[in-house]
mmCIF file of N, CA and C in Angstrom:
data_model
loop_
_atom_site.group_PDB
_atom_site.id
_atom_site.type_symbol
_atom_site.label_atom_id
_atom_site.label_comp_id
_atom_site.label_asym_id
_atom_site.label_seq_id
_atom_site.Cartn_x
_atom_site.Cartn_y
_atom_site.Cartn_z
ATOM 1 N N MET X 1 54.793 96.602 74.099
ATOM 2 C CA MET X 1 54.260 95.752 75.127
ATOM 3 C C MET X 1 54.769 94.329 74.900
ATOM 4 N N PRO X 2 55.587 93.836 75.760
ATOM 5 C CA PRO X 2 56.132 92.495 75.546
ATOM 6 C C PRO X 2 55.086 91.423 75.870
ATOM 7 N N ARG X 3 55.096 90.388 74.988
ATOM 8 C CA ARG X 3 54.162 89.271 75.202
ATOM 9 C C ARG X 3 54.858 88.164 75.971
ATOM 10 N N THR X 4 54.164 87.619 76.904
ATOM 11 C CA THR X 4 54.738 86.506 77.647
ATOM 12 C C THR X 4 54.183 85.202 77.068
ATOM 13 N N PRO X 5 55.041 84.262 76.733
ATOM 14 C CA PRO X 5 54.550 83.003 76.155
ATOM 15 C C PRO X 5 53.799 82.180 77.202
ATOM 16 N N LYS X 6 52.802 81.460 76.699
ATOM 17 C CA LYS X 6 52.037 80.587 77.597
ATOM 18 C C LYS X 6 52.760 79.259 77.723
ATOM 19 N N PHE X 7 52.864 78.785 78.912
ATOM 20 C CA PHE X 7 53.537 77.522 79.153
ATOM 21 C C PHE X 7 52.496 76.429 79.363
ATOM 22 N N VAL X 8 52.739 75.311 78.682
ATOM 23 C CA VAL X 8 51.861 74.153 78.831
ATOM 24 C C VAL X 8 52.589 73.155 79.715
ATOM 25 N N PRO X 9 51.926 72.623 80.733
ATOM 26 C CA PRO X 9 52.608 71.649 81.593
ATOM 27 C C PRO X 9 52.970 70.397 80.790
ATOM 28 N N VAL X 10 54.144 69.900 80.989
ATOM 29 C CA VAL X 10 54.661 68.768 80.223
ATOM 30 C C VAL X 10 54.107 67.449 80.734
ATOM 31 N N ASN X 11 53.789 67.348 81.975
ATOM 32 C CA ASN X 11 53.411 66.062 82.561
ATOM 33 C C ASN X 11 51.922 65.740 82.423
ATOM 34 N N THR X 12 51.190 66.410 81.540
ATOM 35 C CA THR X 12 49.781 66.071 81.349
ATOM 36 C C THR X 12 49.681 64.849 80.445
ATOM 37 N N THR X 13 48.744 63.980 80.743
ATOM 38 C CA THR X 13 48.570 62.775 79.924
ATOM 39 C C THR X 13 47.522 63.045 78.852
ATOM 40 N N LEU X 14 47.774 62.536 77.667
ATOM 41 C CA LEU X 14 46.838 62.702 76.556
ATOM 42 C C LEU X 14 45.779 61.619 76.619
ATOM 43 N N GLN X 15 44.546 62.003 76.368
ATOM 44 C CA GLN X 15 43.451 61.034 76.331
ATOM 45 C C GLN X 15 43.198 60.666 74.870
ATOM 46 N N ARG X 16 43.656 59.493 74.481
ATOM 47 C CA ARG X 16 43.482 59.054 73.098
ATOM 48 C C ARG X 16 42.330 58.071 73.003
ATOM 49 N N LYS X 17 41.709 58.116 71.844
ATOM 50 C CA LYS X 17 40.639 57.167 71.569
ATOM 51 C C LYS X 17 41.270 55.845 71.147
ATOM 52 N N LYS X 18 40.766 54.755 71.680
ATOM 53 C CA LYS X 18 41.309 53.447 71.337
ATOM 54 C C LYS X 18 40.966 53.127 69.889
ATOM 55 N N SER X 19 41.882 52.465 69.208
ATOM 56 C CA SER X 19 41.649 52.148 67.805
ATOM 57 C C SER X 19 40.665 50.993 67.639
ATOM 58 N N LEU X 20 40.676 50.062 68.542
ATOM 59 C CA LEU X 20 39.757 48.932 68.483
ATOM 60 C C LEU X 20 39.009 48.822 69.809
ATOM 61 N N PRO X 21 37.758 48.403 69.750
ATOM 62 C CA PRO X 21 37.018 48.250 71.017
ATOM 63 C C PRO X 21 37.541 47.048 71.794
ATOM 64 N N ASP X 22 37.327 47.098 73.092
ATOM 65 C CA ASP X 22 37.731 45.994 73.950
ATOM 66 C C ASP X 22 36.768 44.828 73.721
ATOM 67 N N VAL X 23 37.324 43.671 73.421
ATOM 68 C CA VAL X 23 36.504 42.517 73.072
ATOM 69 C C VAL X 23 35.669 42.036 74.259
ATOM 70 N N GLN X 24 36.205 42.141 75.460
ATOM 71 C CA GLN X 24 35.466 41.661 76.618
ATOM 72 C C GLN X 24 34.260 42.530 76.940
ATOM 73 N N GLN X 25 34.250 43.773 76.485
ATOM 74 C CA GLN X 25 33.138 44.666 76.797
ATOM 75 C C GLN X 25 32.046 44.645 75.728
ATOM 76 N N LEU X 26 32.308 44.010 74.599
ATOM 77 C CA LEU X 26 31.304 43.959 73.540
ATOM 78 C C LEU X 26 30.160 43.036 73.940
ATOM 79 N N PRO X 27 28.943 43.376 73.524
ATOM 80 C CA PRO X 27 27.820 42.470 73.814
ATOM 81 C C PRO X 27 27.912 41.225 72.932
ATOM 82 N N PHE X 28 27.558 40.109 73.513
ATOM 83 C CA PHE X 28 27.616 38.855 72.769
ATOM 84 C C PHE X 28 26.320 38.655 72.001
ATOM 85 N N ALA X 29 26.449 38.364 70.728
ATOM 86 C CA ALA X 29 25.290 38.084 69.887
ATOM 87 C C ALA X 29 25.241 36.578 69.664
ATOM 88 N N THR X 30 24.680 35.889 70.608
ATOM 89 C CA THR X 30 24.629 34.433 70.517
ATOM 90 C C THR X 30 23.237 34.013 70.089
ATOM 91 N N SER X 31 22.979 34.171 68.805
ATOM 92 C CA SER X 31 21.689 33.716 68.298
ATOM 93 C C SER X 31 21.907 32.337 67.687
ATOM 94 N N VAL X 32 21.334 31.355 68.316
ATOM 95 C CA VAL X 32 21.487 29.983 67.873
ATOM 96 C C VAL X 32 20.414 29.697 66.832
ATOM 97 N N MET X 33 20.857 29.141 65.700
ATOM 98 C CA MET X 33 19.898 28.808 64.646
ATOM 99 C C MET X 33 19.225 27.487 64.985
ATOM 100 N N SER X 34 17.973 27.387 64.614
ATOM 101 C CA SER X 34 17.246 26.149 64.879
ATOM 102 C C SER X 34 17.669 25.085 63.865
ATOM 103 N N ARG X 35 17.376 23.834 64.194
ATOM 104 C CA ARG X 35 17.719 22.727 63.298
ATOM 105 C C ARG X 35 17.007 22.864 61.957
ATOM 106 N N GLU X 36 15.771 23.321 61.983
ATOM 107 C CA GLU X 36 15.016 23.469 60.746
ATOM 108 C C GLU X 36 15.658 24.510 59.836
ATOM 109 N N GLU X 37 16.093 25.630 60.452
ATOM 110 C CA GLU X 37 16.718 26.690 59.669
ATOM 111 C C GLU X 37 18.050 26.228 59.081
ATOM 112 N N VAL X 38 18.833 25.506 59.874
ATOM 113 C CA VAL X 38 20.108 24.974 59.390
ATOM 114 C C VAL X 38 19.866 23.989 58.260
ATOM 115 N N SER X 39 18.870 23.135 58.433
ATOM 116 C CA SER X 39 18.542 22.154 57.399
ATOM 117 C C SER X 39 18.088 22.833 56.121
ATOM 118 N N MET X 40 17.259 23.861 56.250
ATOM 119 C CA MET X 40 16.765 24.581 55.078
ATOM 120 C C MET X 40 17.910 25.279 54.338
ATOM 121 N N LEU X 41 18.804 25.941 55.082
ATOM 122 C CA LEU X 41 19.936 26.621 54.453
ATOM 123 C C LEU X 41 20.889 25.623 53.798
ATOM 124 N N GLY X 42 21.117 24.502 54.445
ATOM 125 C CA GLY X 42 21.985 23.472 53.868
ATOM 126 C C GLY X 42 21.399 22.900 52.591
ATOM 127 N N SER X 43 20.091 22.650 52.601
ATOM 128 C CA SER X 43 19.436 22.128 51.397
ATOM 129 C C SER X 43 19.490 23.131 50.257
ATOM 130 N N ALA X 44 19.271 24.397 50.572
ATOM 131 C CA ALA X 44 19.325 25.429 49.533
ATOM 132 C C ALA X 44 20.730 25.529 48.944
ATOM 133 N N ARG X 45 21.731 25.439 49.791
ATOM 134 C CA ARG X 45 23.114 25.508 49.302
ATOM 135 C C ARG X 45 23.453 24.304 48.430
ATOM 136 N N ARG X 46 23.048 23.099 48.873
ATOM 137 C CA ARG X 46 23.304 21.895 48.075
ATOM 138 C C ARG X 46 22.609 21.982 46.727
ATOM 139 N N GLU X 47 21.377 22.493 46.707
ATOM 140 C CA GLU X 47 20.635 22.649 45.450
ATOM 141 C C GLU X 47 21.332 23.638 44.516
ATOM 142 N N GLU X 48 21.842 24.728 45.066
ATOM 143 C CA GLU X 48 22.558 25.720 44.259
ATOM 144 C C GLU X 48 23.834 25.129 43.661
ATOM 145 N N VAL X 49 24.570 24.365 44.460
ATOM 146 C CA VAL X 49 25.791 23.727 43.967
ATOM 147 C C VAL X 49 25.449 22.716 42.883
ATOM 148 N N ARG X 50 24.370 21.949 43.092
ATOM 149 C CA ARG X 50 23.951 20.971 42.083
ATOM 150 C C ARG X 50 23.578 21.663 40.782
ATOM 151 N N ARG X 51 22.866 22.808 40.878
ATOM 152 C CA ARG X 51 22.483 23.570 39.684
ATOM 153 C C ARG X 51 23.715 24.082 38.941
ATOM 154 N N GLN X 52 24.693 24.564 39.690
ATOM 155 C CA GLN X 52 25.920 25.063 39.059
ATOM 156 C C GLN X 52 26.676 23.942 38.363
ATOM 157 N N ILE X 53 26.737 22.766 38.980
ATOM 158 C CA ILE X 53 27.420 21.629 38.365
ATOM 159 C C ILE X 53 26.688 21.203 37.100
ATOM 160 N N ASP X 54 25.353 21.129 37.155
ATOM 161 C CA ASP X 54 24.571 20.765 35.965
ATOM 162 C C ASP X 54 24.800 21.757 34.829
ATOM 163 N N GLU X 55 24.809 23.044 35.156
ATOM 164 C CA GLU X 55 25.011 24.068 34.127
ATOM 165 C C GLU X 55 26.400 23.958 33.513
ATOM 166 N N SER X 56 27.411 23.721 34.343
ATOM 167 C CA SER X 56 28.770 23.612 33.795
ATOM 168 C C SER X 56 28.903 22.365 32.927
ATOM 169 N N GLU X 57 28.233 21.267 33.302
ATOM 170 C CA GLU X 57 28.272 20.062 32.474
ATOM 171 C C GLU X 57 27.570 20.289 31.135
ATOM 172 N N ARG X 58 26.420 20.991 31.156
ATOM 173 C CA ARG X 58 25.722 21.285 29.898
ATOM 174 C C ARG X 58 26.580 22.168 28.992
ATOM 175 N N LEU X 59 27.273 23.156 29.580
ATOM 176 C CA LEU X 59 28.108 24.036 28.775
ATOM 177 C C LEU X 59 29.329 23.309 28.221
ATOM 178 N N LYS X 60 29.861 22.335 28.980
ATOM 179 C CA LYS X 60 30.976 21.543 28.466
ATOM 180 C C LYS X 60 30.522 20.653 27.319
ATOM 181 N N ALA X 61 29.308 20.111 27.424
ATOM 182 C CA ALA X 61 28.795 19.219 26.385
ATOM 183 C C ALA X 61 28.467 19.978 25.103
ATOM 184 N N ASN X 62 27.950 21.202 25.225
ATOM 185 C CA ASN X 62 27.567 21.982 24.054
ATOM 186 C C ASN X 62 28.049 23.418 24.246
ATOM 187 N N PRO X 63 29.239 23.756 23.735
ATOM 188 C CA PRO X 63 29.770 25.108 23.946
ATOM 189 C C PRO X 63 28.930 26.216 23.297
ATOM 190 N N LEU X 64 28.062 25.881 22.362
ATOM 191 C CA LEU X 64 27.218 26.902 21.742
ATOM 192 C C LEU X 64 26.197 27.476 22.717
ATOM 193 N N LEU X 65 25.951 26.773 23.822
ATOM 194 C CA LEU X 65 25.016 27.282 24.828
ATOM 195 C C LEU X 65 25.548 28.532 25.523
ATOM 196 N N TYR X 66 26.878 28.777 25.419
ATOM 197 C CA TYR X 66 27.436 30.003 25.994
ATOM 198 C C TYR X 66 26.805 31.235 25.361
ATOM 199 N N LEU X 67 26.431 31.141 24.077
ATOM 200 C CA LEU X 67 25.877 32.302 23.374
ATOM 201 C C LEU X 67 24.503 32.701 23.895
ATOM 202 N N VAL X 68 23.756 31.759 24.428
ATOM 203 C CA VAL X 68 22.412 32.076 24.922
ATOM 204 C C VAL X 68 22.346 32.093 26.453
ATOM 205 N N SER X 69 23.511 32.010 27.094
ATOM 206 C CA SER X 69 23.500 32.033 28.562
ATOM 207 C C SER X 69 23.174 33.445 29.057
ATOM 208 N N PRO X 70 22.564 33.582 30.216
ATOM 209 C CA PRO X 70 22.211 34.913 30.742
ATOM 210 C C PRO X 70 23.428 35.816 30.964
ATOM 211 N N LYS X 71 24.576 35.226 31.290
ATOM 212 C CA LYS X 71 25.778 36.040 31.502
ATOM 213 C C LYS X 71 26.207 36.726 30.210
ATOM 214 N N VAL X 72 26.157 35.977 29.103
ATOM 215 C CA VAL X 72 26.560 36.548 27.814
ATOM 216 C C VAL X 72 25.549 37.598 27.365
ATOM 217 N N LYS X 73 24.269 37.326 27.556
ATOM 218 C CA LYS X 73 23.246 38.316 27.198
ATOM 219 C C LYS X 73 23.417 39.593 28.018
ATOM 220 N N ASP X 74 23.748 39.435 29.284
ATOM 221 C CA ASP X 74 23.997 40.584 30.161
ATOM 222 C C ASP X 74 25.195 41.392 29.671
ATOM 223 N N TRP X 75 26.248 40.679 29.274
ATOM 224 C CA TRP X 75 27.449 41.343 28.784
ATOM 225 C C TRP X 75 27.142 42.123 27.503
ATOM 226 N N PHE X 76 26.390 41.505 26.584
ATOM 227 C CA PHE X 76 26.026 42.195 25.337
ATOM 228 C C PHE X 76 25.193 43.440 25.629
ATOM 229 N N SER X 77 24.291 43.358 26.583
ATOM 230 C CA SER X 77 23.459 44.526 26.885
ATOM 231 C C SER X 77 24.284 45.658 27.496
ATOM 232 N N ARG X 78 25.344 45.323 28.247
ATOM 233 C CA ARG X 78 26.209 46.359 28.810
ATOM 234 C C ARG X 78 27.143 46.953 27.764
ATOM 235 N N GLN X 79 27.478 46.184 26.711
ATOM 236 C CA GLN X 79 28.454 46.624 25.717
ATOM 237 C C GLN X 79 27.812 47.112 24.418
ATOM 238 N N GLN X 80 26.548 47.503 24.457
ATOM 239 C CA GLN X 80 25.861 47.908 23.230
ATOM 240 C C GLN X 80 26.528 49.097 22.556
ATOM 241 N N LEU X 81 26.889 50.098 23.298
ATOM 242 C CA LEU X 81 27.496 51.296 22.718
ATOM 243 C C LEU X 81 28.853 50.974 22.102
ATOM 244 N N VAL X 82 29.659 50.180 22.781
ATOM 245 C CA VAL X 82 30.963 49.810 22.253
ATOM 246 C C VAL X 82 30.804 49.036 20.947
ATOM 247 N N MET X 83 29.848 48.111 20.916
ATOM 248 C CA MET X 83 29.630 47.321 19.703
ATOM 249 C C MET X 83 29.107 48.193 18.570
ATOM 250 N N LEU X 84 28.259 49.167 18.866
ATOM 251 C CA LEU X 84 27.757 50.080 17.846
ATOM 252 C C LEU X 84 28.900 50.885 17.237
ATOM 253 N N VAL X 85 29.782 51.406 18.073
ATOM 254 C CA VAL X 85 30.934 52.165 17.579
ATOM 255 C C VAL X 85 31.840 51.267 16.748
ATOM 256 N N LEU X 86 32.041 50.030 17.162
ATOM 257 C CA LEU X 86 32.866 49.088 16.419
ATOM 258 C C LEU X 86 32.277 48.808 15.039
ATOM 259 N N ILE X 87 30.974 48.600 14.960
ATOM 260 C CA ILE X 87 30.316 48.328 13.677
ATOM 261 C C ILE X 87 30.406 49.543 12.761
ATOM 262 N N ILE X 88 30.202 50.726 13.310
ATOM 263 C CA ILE X 88 30.309 51.944 12.493
ATOM 264 C C ILE X 88 31.741 52.118 11.978
ATOM 265 N N ASN X 89 32.726 51.852 12.823
ATOM 266 C CA ASN X 89 34.116 51.961 12.390
ATOM 267 C C ASN X 89 34.444 50.969 11.281
ATOM 268 N N ILE X 90 33.956 49.755 11.405
ATOM 269 C CA ILE X 90 34.198 48.747 10.362
ATOM 270 C C ILE X 90 33.530 49.172 9.065
ATOM 271 N N ALA X 91 32.289 49.678 9.153
ATOM 272 C CA ALA X 91 31.582 50.129 7.948
ATOM 273 C C ALA X 91 32.323 51.294 7.286
ATOM 274 N N LEU X 92 32.798 52.241 8.069
ATOM 275 C CA LEU X 92 33.559 53.363 7.520
ATOM 276 C C LEU X 92 34.868 52.893 6.894
ATOM 277 N N ALA X 93 35.537 51.940 7.512
ATOM 278 C CA ALA X 93 36.783 51.411 6.953
ATOM 279 C C ALA X 93 36.529 50.727 5.618
ATOM 280 N N ILE X 94 35.444 49.951 5.518
ATOM 281 C CA ILE X 94 35.107 49.284 4.253
ATOM 282 C C ILE X 94 34.811 50.322 3.184
ATOM 283 N N MET X 95 34.039 51.350 3.526
ATOM 284 C CA MET X 95 33.736 52.395 2.535
ATOM 285 C C MET X 95 35.007 53.126 2.115
ATOM 286 N N PHE X 96 35.914 53.377 3.030
ATOM 287 C CA PHE X 96 37.162 54.067 2.705
ATOM 288 C C PHE X 96 37.997 53.233 1.744
ATOM 289 N N PHE X 97 38.114 51.940 2.000
ATOM 290 C CA PHE X 97 38.908 51.082 1.114
ATOM 291 C C PHE X 97 38.254 50.949 -0.252
ATOM 292 N N LYS X 98 36.928 50.963 -0.321
ATOM 293 C CA LYS X 98 36.247 50.890 -1.621
ATOM 294 C C LYS X 98 36.486 52.174 -2.411
ATOM 295 N N MET X 99 36.584 53.314 -1.715
ATOM 296 C CA MET X 99 36.845 54.576 -2.418
ATOM 297 C C MET X 99 38.276 54.605 -2.952
ATOM 298 N N LEU X 100 39.199 53.935 -2.281
ATOM 299 C CA LEU X 100 40.581 53.900 -2.750
ATOM 300 C C LEU X 100 40.751 53.030 -3.988
ATOM 301 N N THR X 101 39.964 51.990 -4.132
ATOM 302 C CA THR X 101 40.121 51.080 -5.275
ATOM 303 C C THR X 101 39.207 51.421 -6.404
#
């Protein structure tokens, strides 16, 4: 029984999904901030920048403060296992060298 191939019309147009939405059809989100809100956000940002400058000046004046800074404490808490393995390796190396001498 011979099979007849199905023919697809060549002149059909493909319906593709657009990669980006049309900007003119998007809804506009025009939420205007009040003066009080802008003032509050600006003050908070200025205070944060001032705090960062003060902290950097204190750290420049006394570099030992890096050891007690929250960033360093955070780093030590994340690296506890690595430091434990390092200490054990150093202890084993010392014991090995003492056994050789």
